[in-house]
PDB file of C-alpha atoms and ligand atoms in Angstrom:
ATOM      1  CA  MET A  16      31.062  38.703  46.748  1.00  0.00           C
ATOM      2  CA  SER A  17      28.333  38.080  49.279  1.00  0.00           C
ATOM      3  CA  ARG A  18      29.017  35.563  51.992  1.00  0.00           C
ATOM      4  CA  LYS A  19      25.978  33.868  53.508  1.00  0.00           C
ATOM      5  CA  PHE A  20      25.774  34.558  57.238  1.00  0.00           C
ATOM      6  CA  PHE A  21      26.768  31.438  59.186  1.00  0.00           C
ATOM      7  CA  VAL A  22      25.971  30.729  62.822  1.00  0.00           C
ATOM      8  CA  GLY A  23      27.215  27.703  64.723  1.00  0.00           C
ATOM      9  CA  GLY A  24      25.890  26.718  68.114  1.00  0.00           C
ATOM     10  CA  ASN A  25      28.335  24.848  70.301  1.00  0.00           C
ATOM     11  CA  TRP A  26      26.419  23.032  73.016  1.00  0.00           C
ATOM     12  CA  LYS A  27      29.679  21.649  74.443  1.00  0.00           C
ATOM     13  CA  MET A  28      29.123  19.005  77.144  1.00  0.00           C
ATOM     14  CA  ASN A  29      25.714  20.318  78.144  1.00  0.00           C
ATOM     15  CA  GLY A  30      22.124  19.147  78.139  1.00  0.00           C
ATOM     16  CA  ASP A  31      20.240  15.888  78.162  1.00  0.00           C
ATOM     17  CA  LYS A  32      17.489  14.471  75.985  1.00  0.00           C
ATOM     18  CA  LYS A  33      14.879  16.440  77.879  1.00  0.00           C
ATOM     19  CA  SER A  34      16.519  19.875  77.799  1.00  0.00           C
ATOM     20  CA  LEU A  35      17.986  19.479  74.309  1.00  0.00           C
ATOM     21  CA  GLY A  36      14.630  18.199  73.064  1.00  0.00           C
ATOM     22  CA  GLU A  37      12.981  21.366  74.403  1.00  0.00           C
ATOM     23  CA  LEU A  38      15.665  23.578  72.870  1.00  0.00           C
ATOM     24  CA  ILE A  39      15.267  21.802  69.530  1.00  0.00           C
ATOM     25  CA  GLU A  40      11.507  22.388  69.598  1.00  0.00           C
ATOM     26  CA  THR A  41      12.073  26.085  70.185  1.00  0.00           C
ATOM     27  CA  LEU A  42      14.644  26.271  67.372  1.00  0.00           C
ATOM     28  CA  ASN A  43      12.403  24.378  64.964  1.00  0.00           C
ATOM     29  CA  GLY A  44       9.735  27.040  65.460  1.00  0.00           C
ATOM     30  CA  GLY A  45      12.143  29.920  64.778  1.00  0.00           C
ATOM     31  CA  LYS A  46      12.614  31.892  61.587  1.00  0.00           C
ATOM     32  CA  VAL A  47      16.057  31.292  60.146  1.00  0.00           C
ATOM     33  CA  ASP A  48      17.714  33.408  57.507  1.00  0.00           C
ATOM     34  CA  ALA A  49      21.300  32.116  57.714  1.00  0.00           C
ATOM     35  CA  ASN A  50      23.267  28.890  57.537  1.00  0.00           C
ATOM     36  CA  VAL A  51      22.894  27.451  61.023  1.00  0.00           C
ATOM     37  CA  VAL A  52      24.635  24.430  62.455  1.00  0.00           C
ATOM     38  CA  CYS A  53      24.158  23.042  65.991  1.00  0.00           C
ATOM     39  CA  GLY A  54      27.143  21.327  67.606  1.00  0.00           C
ATOM     40  CA  ALA A  55      25.779  18.484  69.712  1.00  0.00           C
ATOM     41  CA  PRO A  56      27.619  16.181  72.130  1.00  0.00           C
ATOM     42  CA  SER A  57      28.612  13.084  70.173  1.00  0.00           C
ATOM     43  CA  ILE A  58      26.246  10.802  72.076  1.00  0.00           C
ATOM     44  CA  TYR A  59      23.340  13.042  71.052  1.00  0.00           C
ATOM     45  CA  LEU A  60      24.257  13.524  67.380  1.00  0.00           C
ATOM     46  CA  ASP A  61      21.754  10.948  66.192  1.00  0.00           C
ATOM     47  CA  PHE A  62      19.067  12.249  68.539  1.00  0.00           C
ATOM     48  CA  THR A  63      19.688  15.843  67.467  1.00  0.00           C
ATOM     49  CA  ARG A  64      19.696  15.069  63.756  1.00  0.00           C
ATOM     50  CA  SER A  65      16.460  13.117  64.066  1.00  0.00           C
ATOM     51  CA  LYS A  66      14.636  15.916  65.958  1.00  0.00           C
ATOM     52  CA  LEU A  67      16.082  19.098  64.503  1.00  0.00           C
ATOM     53  CA  ASP A  68      14.359  20.573  61.462  1.00  0.00           C
ATOM     54  CA  ALA A  69      16.174  20.104  58.148  1.00  0.00           C
ATOM     55  CA  LYS A  70      16.696  23.877  57.888  1.00  0.00           C
ATOM     56  CA  PHE A  71      19.454  23.389  60.490  1.00  0.00           C
ATOM     57  CA  GLY A  72      22.724  21.568  60.048  1.00  0.00           C
ATOM     58  CA  VAL A  73      24.249  19.517  62.838  1.00  0.00           C
ATOM     59  CA  ALA A  74      27.925  19.375  63.787  1.00  0.00           C
ATOM     60  CA  ALA A  75      30.027  17.053  65.867  1.00  0.00           C
ATOM     61  CA  GLN A  76      32.300  18.902  68.297  1.00  0.00           C
ATOM     62  CA  ASN A  77      35.378  16.866  67.412  1.00  0.00           C
ATOM     63  CA  CYS A  78      36.478  13.794  65.499  1.00  0.00           C
ATOM     64  CA  TYR A  79      39.575  11.694  64.956  1.00  0.00           C
ATOM     65  CA  LYS A  80      41.966  11.611  62.005  1.00  0.00           C
ATOM     66  CA  VAL A  81      41.378   8.072  60.708  1.00  0.00           C
ATOM     67  CA  PRO A  82      38.212   6.160  59.662  1.00  0.00           C
ATOM     68  CA  LYS A  83      38.221   3.409  62.307  1.00  0.00           C
ATOM     69  CA  GLY A  84      40.349   1.307  64.596  1.00  0.00           C
ATOM     70  CA  ALA A  85      41.628   0.883  68.123  1.00  0.00           C
ATOM     71  CA  PHE A  86      41.133   4.464  69.330  1.00  0.00           C
ATOM     72  CA  THR A  87      39.034   4.111  72.452  1.00  0.00           C
ATOM     73  CA  GLY A  88      36.651   6.993  73.002  1.00  0.00           C
ATOM     74  CA  GLU A  89      37.079   8.585  69.577  1.00  0.00           C
ATOM     75  CA  ILE A  90      34.615   9.004  66.711  1.00  0.00           C
ATOM     76  CA  SER A  91      35.369   9.229  63.000  1.00  0.00           C
ATOM     77  CA  PRO A  92      33.964  11.396  60.195  1.00  0.00           C
ATOM     78  CA  ALA A  93      32.516   8.208  58.682  1.00  0.00           C
ATOM     79  CA  MET A  94      30.489   7.622  61.861  1.00  0.00           C
ATOM     80  CA  ILE A  95      29.393  11.246  61.971  1.00  0.00           C
ATOM     81  CA  LYS A  96      28.180  11.035  58.385  1.00  0.00           C
ATOM     82  CA  ASP A  97      26.448   7.755  59.151  1.00  0.00           C
ATOM     83  CA  CYS A  98      24.291   9.692  61.646  1.00  0.00           C
ATOM     84  CA  GLY A  99      23.269  12.106  58.881  1.00  0.00           C
ATOM     85  CA  VAL A 100      25.524  14.827  60.294  1.00  0.00           C
ATOM     86  CA  ASN A 101      27.564  16.925  57.861  1.00  0.00           C
ATOM     87  CA  TRP A 102      29.758  19.212  59.954  1.00  0.00           C
ATOM     88  CA  VAL A 103      32.465  19.026  62.587  1.00  0.00           C
ATOM     89  CA  ILE A 104      34.032  21.673  64.815  1.00  0.00           C
ATOM     90  CA  LEU A 105      37.809  21.233  64.952  1.00  0.00           C
ATOM     91  CA  GLY A 106      40.531  22.996  66.903  1.00  0.00           C
ATOM     92  CA  HIS A 107      38.198  24.505  69.470  1.00  0.00           C
ATOM     93  CA  SER A 108      40.162  26.243  72.221  1.00  0.00           C
ATOM     94  CA  GLU A 109      38.933  23.707  74.774  1.00  0.00           C
ATOM     95  CA  ARG A 110      40.349  20.901  72.591  1.00  0.00           C
ATOM     96  CA  ARG A 111      43.608  22.825  72.264  1.00  0.00           C
ATOM     97  CA  HIS A 112      44.021  24.001  75.843  1.00  0.00           C
ATOM     98  CA  VAL A 113      42.092  21.548  78.058  1.00  0.00           C
ATOM     99  CA  PHE A 114      42.908  18.417  76.055  1.00  0.00           C
ATOM    100  CA  GLY A 115      46.268  19.476  74.669  1.00  0.00           C
ATOM    101  CA  GLU A 116      45.556  19.042  70.957  1.00  0.00           C
ATOM    102  CA  SER A 117      48.418  20.313  68.827  1.00  0.00           C
ATOM    103  CA  ASP A 118      48.242  22.364  65.638  1.00  0.00           C
ATOM    104  CA  GLU A 119      49.590  19.316  63.836  1.00  0.00           C
ATOM    105  CA  LEU A 120      46.815  17.005  65.056  1.00  0.00           C
ATOM    106  CA  ILE A 121      44.155  19.606  64.257  1.00  0.00           C
ATOM    107  CA  GLY A 122      45.595  19.872  60.749  1.00  0.00           C
ATOM    108  CA  GLN A 123      45.469  16.087  60.272  1.00  0.00           C
ATOM    109  CA  LYS A 124      41.892  15.959  61.544  1.00  0.00           C
ATOM    110  CA  THR A 125      40.918  18.782  59.197  1.00  0.00           C
ATOM    111  CA  ALA A 126      42.345  16.965  56.181  1.00  0.00           C
ATOM    112  CA  HIS A 127      40.652  13.690  57.099  1.00  0.00           C
ATOM    113  CA  ALA A 128      37.258  15.284  57.848  1.00  0.00           C
ATOM    114  CA  LEU A 129      37.280  17.170  54.534  1.00  0.00           C
ATOM    115  CA  GLU A 130      38.371  14.102  52.566  1.00  0.00           C
ATOM    116  CA  ASN A 131      35.389  12.290  54.049  1.00  0.00           C
ATOM    117  CA  GLY A 132      32.904  14.932  53.029  1.00  0.00           C
ATOM    118  CA  LEU A 133      32.349  16.813  56.274  1.00  0.00           C
ATOM    119  CA  GLY A 134      32.268  20.592  56.426  1.00  0.00           C
ATOM    120  CA  VAL A 135      34.742  21.907  58.984  1.00  0.00           C
ATOM    121  CA  ILE A 136      34.351  24.803  61.394  1.00  0.00           C
ATOM    122  CA  ALA A 137      38.047  25.381  62.076  1.00  0.00           C
ATOM    123  CA  CYS A 138      38.744  27.357  65.237  1.00  0.00           C
ATOM    124  CA  ILE A 139      41.684  29.590  66.003  1.00  0.00           C
ATOM    125  CA  GLY A 140      42.359  32.261  68.604  1.00  0.00           C
ATOM    126  CA  GLU A 141      44.915  33.805  70.913  1.00  0.00           C
ATOM    127  CA  LYS A 142      45.162  33.568  74.682  1.00  0.00           C
ATOM    128  CA  LEU A 143      45.066  36.656  76.885  1.00  0.00           C
ATOM    129  CA  ASP A 144      48.827  36.729  77.508  1.00  0.00           C
ATOM    130  CA  GLU A 145      49.402  36.447  73.766  1.00  0.00           C
ATOM    131  CA  ARG A 146      47.100  39.399  73.072  1.00  0.00           C
ATOM    132  CA  GLU A 147      48.749  41.413  75.846  1.00  0.00           C
ATOM    133  CA  GLY A 148      52.153  40.421  74.516  1.00  0.00           C
ATOM    134  CA  GLY A 149      51.223  41.848  71.103  1.00  0.00           C
ATOM    135  CA  ILE A 150      51.454  38.517  69.277  1.00  0.00           C
ATOM    136  CA  THR A 151      47.782  37.966  68.370  1.00  0.00           C
ATOM    137  CA  GLU A 152      48.503  38.079  64.643  1.00  0.00           C
ATOM    138  CA  LYS A 153      51.484  35.781  64.889  1.00  0.00           C
ATOM    139  CA  VAL A 154      49.439  33.204  66.822  1.00  0.00           C
ATOM    140  CA  VAL A 155      46.333  33.223  64.640  1.00  0.00           C
ATOM    141  CA  PHE A 156      48.336  33.247  61.407  1.00  0.00           C
ATOM    142  CA  ALA A 157      50.365  30.234  62.569  1.00  0.00           C
ATOM    143  CA  GLN A 158      47.184  28.354  63.520  1.00  0.00           C
ATOM    144  CA  THR A 159      45.547  29.293  60.211  1.00  0.00           C
ATOM    145  CA  LYS A 160      48.595  28.158  58.241  1.00  0.00           C
ATOM    146  CA  VAL A 161      48.412  24.636  59.643  1.00  0.00           C
ATOM    147  CA  ILE A 162      44.728  24.480  58.754  1.00  0.00           C
ATOM    148  CA  ALA A 163      45.336  25.969  55.284  1.00  0.00           C
ATOM    149  CA  ASP A 164      48.089  23.427  54.586  1.00  0.00           C
ATOM    150  CA  ASN A 165      45.431  20.723  55.009  1.00  0.00           C
ATOM    151  CA  VAL A 166      42.580  22.229  52.982  1.00  0.00           C
ATOM    152  CA  LYS A 167      42.026  21.594  49.291  1.00  0.00           C
ATOM    153  CA  ASP A 168      38.394  22.707  49.025  1.00  0.00           C
ATOM    154  CA  TRP A 169      37.749  25.922  50.949  1.00  0.00           C
ATOM    155  CA  SER A 170      34.040  25.879  50.112  1.00  0.00           C
ATOM    156  CA  LYS A 171      33.666  23.317  52.928  1.00  0.00           C
ATOM    157  CA  VAL A 172      35.516  25.359  55.546  1.00  0.00           C
ATOM    158  CA  VAL A 173      34.335  28.083  57.895  1.00  0.00           C
ATOM    159  CA  LEU A 174      37.071  29.792  59.898  1.00  0.00           C
ATOM    160  CA  ALA A 175      36.084  30.651  63.480  1.00  0.00           C
ATOM    161  CA  TYR A 176      38.111  33.347  65.218  1.00  0.00           C
ATOM    162  CA  GLU A 177      37.621  32.789  68.928  1.00  0.00           C
ATOM    163  CA  PRO A 178      39.900  34.719  71.254  1.00  0.00           C
ATOM    164  CA  VAL A 179      40.425  32.386  74.197  1.00  0.00           C
ATOM    165  CA  TRP A 180      39.990  35.228  76.701  1.00  0.00           C
ATOM    166  CA  ALA A 181      36.482  35.844  75.368  1.00  0.00           C
ATOM    167  CA  ILE A 182      35.205  32.267  75.520  1.00  0.00           C
ATOM    168  CA  GLY A 183      32.795  31.619  78.359  1.00  0.00           C
ATOM    169  CA  THR A 184      34.021  34.695  80.203  1.00  0.00           C
ATOM    170  CA  GLY A 185      31.294  37.195  79.375  1.00  0.00           C
ATOM    171  CA  LYS A 186      34.059  39.406  77.904  1.00  0.00           C
ATOM    172  CA  THR A 187      33.002  39.690  74.263  1.00  0.00           C
ATOM    173  CA  ALA A 188      35.628  41.149  71.944  1.00  0.00           C
ATOM    174  CA  SER A 189      34.570  44.614  70.870  1.00  0.00           C
ATOM    175  CA  PRO A 190      33.262  44.848  67.302  1.00  0.00           C
ATOM    176  CA  GLN A 191      36.473  46.733  66.443  1.00  0.00           C
ATOM    177  CA  GLN A 192      38.710  44.058  67.969  1.00  0.00           C
ATOM    178  CA  ALA A 193      36.877  41.323  66.080  1.00  0.00           C
ATOM    179  CA  GLN A 194      36.855  43.236  62.786  1.00  0.00           C
ATOM    180  CA  GLU A 195      40.566  43.996  63.060  1.00  0.00           C
ATOM    181  CA  VAL A 196      41.550  40.334  63.366  1.00  0.00           C
ATOM    182  CA  HIS A 197      39.024  39.139  60.762  1.00  0.00           C
ATOM    183  CA  GLU A 198      40.336  41.692  58.266  1.00  0.00           C
ATOM    184  CA  LYS A 199      43.911  40.569  58.883  1.00  0.00           C
ATOM    185  CA  LEU A 200      42.933  36.916  58.499  1.00  0.00           C
ATOM    186  CA  ARG A 201      41.283  37.704  55.182  1.00  0.00           C
ATOM    187  CA  ALA A 202      44.410  39.507  54.039  1.00  0.00           C
ATOM    188  CA  TRP A 203      46.499  36.513  55.129  1.00  0.00           C
ATOM    189  CA  LEU A 204      44.269  34.203  53.066  1.00  0.00           C
ATOM    190  CA  LYS A 205      44.627  36.509  50.074  1.00  0.00           C
ATOM    191  CA  THR A 206      48.412  36.402  50.260  1.00  0.00           C
ATOM    192  CA  ASN A 207      48.816  32.770  51.225  1.00  0.00           C
ATOM    193  CA  VAL A 208      45.884  30.975  49.576  1.00  0.00           C
ATOM    194  CA  SER A 209      44.115  33.035  46.921  1.00  0.00           C
ATOM    195  CA  GLU A 210      42.053  36.151  46.433  1.00  0.00           C
ATOM    196  CA  ALA A 211      38.987  34.033  45.579  1.00  0.00           C
ATOM    197  CA  VAL A 212      39.244  32.106  48.836  1.00  0.00           C
ATOM    198  CA  ALA A 213      39.857  35.279  50.835  1.00  0.00           C
ATOM    199  CA  ASN A 214      36.689  36.785  49.365  1.00  0.00           C
ATOM    200  CA  SER A 215      34.471  33.748  49.772  1.00  0.00           C
ATOM    201  CA  VAL A 216      35.446  32.060  53.036  1.00  0.00           C
ATOM    202  CA  ARG A 217      33.241  32.837  56.002  1.00  0.00           C
ATOM    203  CA  ILE A 218      35.170  34.108  59.029  1.00  0.00           C
ATOM    204  CA  ILE A 219      32.925  33.880  62.062  1.00  0.00           C
ATOM    205  CA  TYR A 220      33.501  35.269  65.544  1.00  0.00           C
ATOM    206  CA  GLY A 221      33.120  33.350  68.796  1.00  0.00           C
ATOM    207  CA  GLY A 222      33.465  34.321  72.438  1.00  0.00           C
ATOM    208  CA  SER A 223      30.584  35.366  74.691  1.00  0.00           C
ATOM    209  CA  VAL A 224      28.286  36.354  71.838  1.00  0.00           C
ATOM    210  CA  THR A 225      24.819  37.214  73.159  1.00  0.00           C
ATOM    211  CA  GLY A 226      21.576  38.681  71.906  1.00  0.00           C
ATOM    212  CA  ALA A 227      22.807  42.009  73.233  1.00  0.00           C
ATOM    213  CA  THR A 228      26.183  42.000  71.456  1.00  0.00           C
ATOM    214  CA  CYS A 229      25.395  40.201  68.199  1.00  0.00           C
ATOM    215  CA  LYS A 230      23.968  42.994  66.073  1.00  0.00           C
ATOM    216  CA  GLU A 231      26.906  45.373  66.275  1.00  0.00           C
ATOM    217  CA  LEU A 232      29.383  42.544  65.768  1.00  0.00           C
ATOM    218  CA  ALA A 233      27.388  41.326  62.758  1.00  0.00           C
ATOM    219  CA  SER A 234      27.533  44.792  61.208  1.00  0.00           C
ATOM    220  CA  GLN A 235      31.324  44.575  60.838  1.00  0.00           C
ATOM    221  CA  LYS A 236      32.498  44.113  57.268  1.00  0.00           C
ATOM    222  CA  ASP A 237      34.504  40.939  57.824  1.00  0.00           C
ATOM    223  CA  VAL A 238      32.343  39.268  60.477  1.00  0.00           C
ATOM    224  CA  ASP A 239      30.347  36.639  58.595  1.00  0.00           C
ATOM    225  CA  GLY A 240      28.615  35.006  61.532  1.00  0.00           C
ATOM    226  CA  PHE A 241      29.238  33.509  64.941  1.00  0.00           C
ATOM    227  CA  LEU A 242      30.172  30.445  66.905  1.00  0.00           C
ATOM    228  CA  VAL A 243      28.064  30.597  70.033  1.00  0.00           C
ATOM    229  CA  GLY A 244      28.512  28.582  73.219  1.00  0.00           C
ATOM    230  CA  GLY A 245      26.443  29.505  76.270  1.00  0.00           C
ATOM    231  CA  ALA A 246      23.789  31.498  74.420  1.00  0.00           C
ATOM    232  CA  SER A 247      23.218  28.677  71.911  1.00  0.00           C
ATOM    233  CA  LEU A 248      21.486  26.743  74.703  1.00  0.00           C
ATOM    234  CA  LYS A 249      18.905  29.481  75.148  1.00  0.00           C
ATOM    235  CA  PRO A 250      15.987  30.746  73.015  1.00  0.00           C
ATOM    236  CA  GLU A 251      18.139  33.866  72.551  1.00  0.00           C
ATOM    237  CA  PHE A 252      20.092  31.812  69.971  1.00  0.00           C
ATOM    238  CA  ILE A 253      17.375  32.619  67.416  1.00  0.00           C
ATOM    239  CA  GLU A 254      18.029  36.330  67.890  1.00  0.00           C
ATOM    240  CA  ILE A 255      21.739  35.698  67.245  1.00  0.00           C
ATOM    241  CA  ILE A 256      20.975  33.604  64.149  1.00  0.00           C
ATOM    242  CA  ASN A 257      19.040  36.559  62.770  1.00  0.00           C
ATOM    243  CA  ALA A 258      21.551  39.231  63.835  1.00  0.00           C
ATOM    244  CA  LYS A 259      21.998  40.297  60.246  1.00  0.00           C
ATOM    245  CA  ALA A 260      18.415  39.847  59.032  1.00  0.00           C
TER     246      ALA A 260
HETATM  247  P1  PGA B  23      30.770  31.137  74.593  1.00  0.00           P
HETATM  248  O1  PGA B  23      31.538  29.955  73.818  1.00  0.00           O
HETATM  249  O2  PGA B  23      29.786  31.726  73.598  1.00  0.00           O
HETATM  250  O3  PGA B  23      30.083  30.471  75.730  1.00  0.00           O
HETATM  251  O4  PGA B  23      31.803  32.130  74.996  1.00  0.00           O
HETATM  252  C1  PGA B  23      31.948  30.114  72.494  1.00  0.00           C
HETATM  253  C2  PGA B  23      32.666  28.893  72.025  1.00  0.00           C
HETATM  254  O5  PGA B  23      33.372  28.268  72.825  1.00  0.00           O
HETATM  255  O6  PGA B  23      32.554  28.501  70.845  1.00  0.00           O
END
């Protein structure tokens, strides 16, 4: 089964109307042969959706687990959809490790976002000490299980494997390291969800992906795209989008 290449850009807490407007103009002019989604800061979701060409999706970088209420500072899937935005990134390592989000909360957010019609880029990944301690599989399987327990429709989910030690560090996982974990995740999905889901779900890699590293990573059998931070703010992002083209 062929899985359409999927590339997410994660702008994190970067940019302003001027710089993002310029980036959007560059992206709009680019050739795109993949599913591409740009993760904008929540205050710029509306701005981004209104400027970015329809060939691109837009994603929020987080959302809360209920539709509305007294949750100061949070945004809901309903609000995201109201801005014409159809995706959300959940469980990013910065949400887990800087803001202390638990597996349980990420699971609840995943269920609520899916129930409200958003696509979810669900992020998982081990820390350096976990990799060095030989528990990478244990960690990513446990994170994936909590997500899987909250998913009914896998066609709306993209799984992002992002080793924490590779994010923002310039230390990209080698193509072999990425492929090894992606293959194991697919096998886990086959055993614990279904063969159809294992074959169809996109497993994308994130962590210091650049124009220079994207092609070899994209050539790996189980790497179905990328989640890109730093390089998604540069014209180089178009090269990464077309890594497989
Ligand atoms: P990076 O970020 O590409 O800057 O390493 C990736 C991510 O956090 O999704």
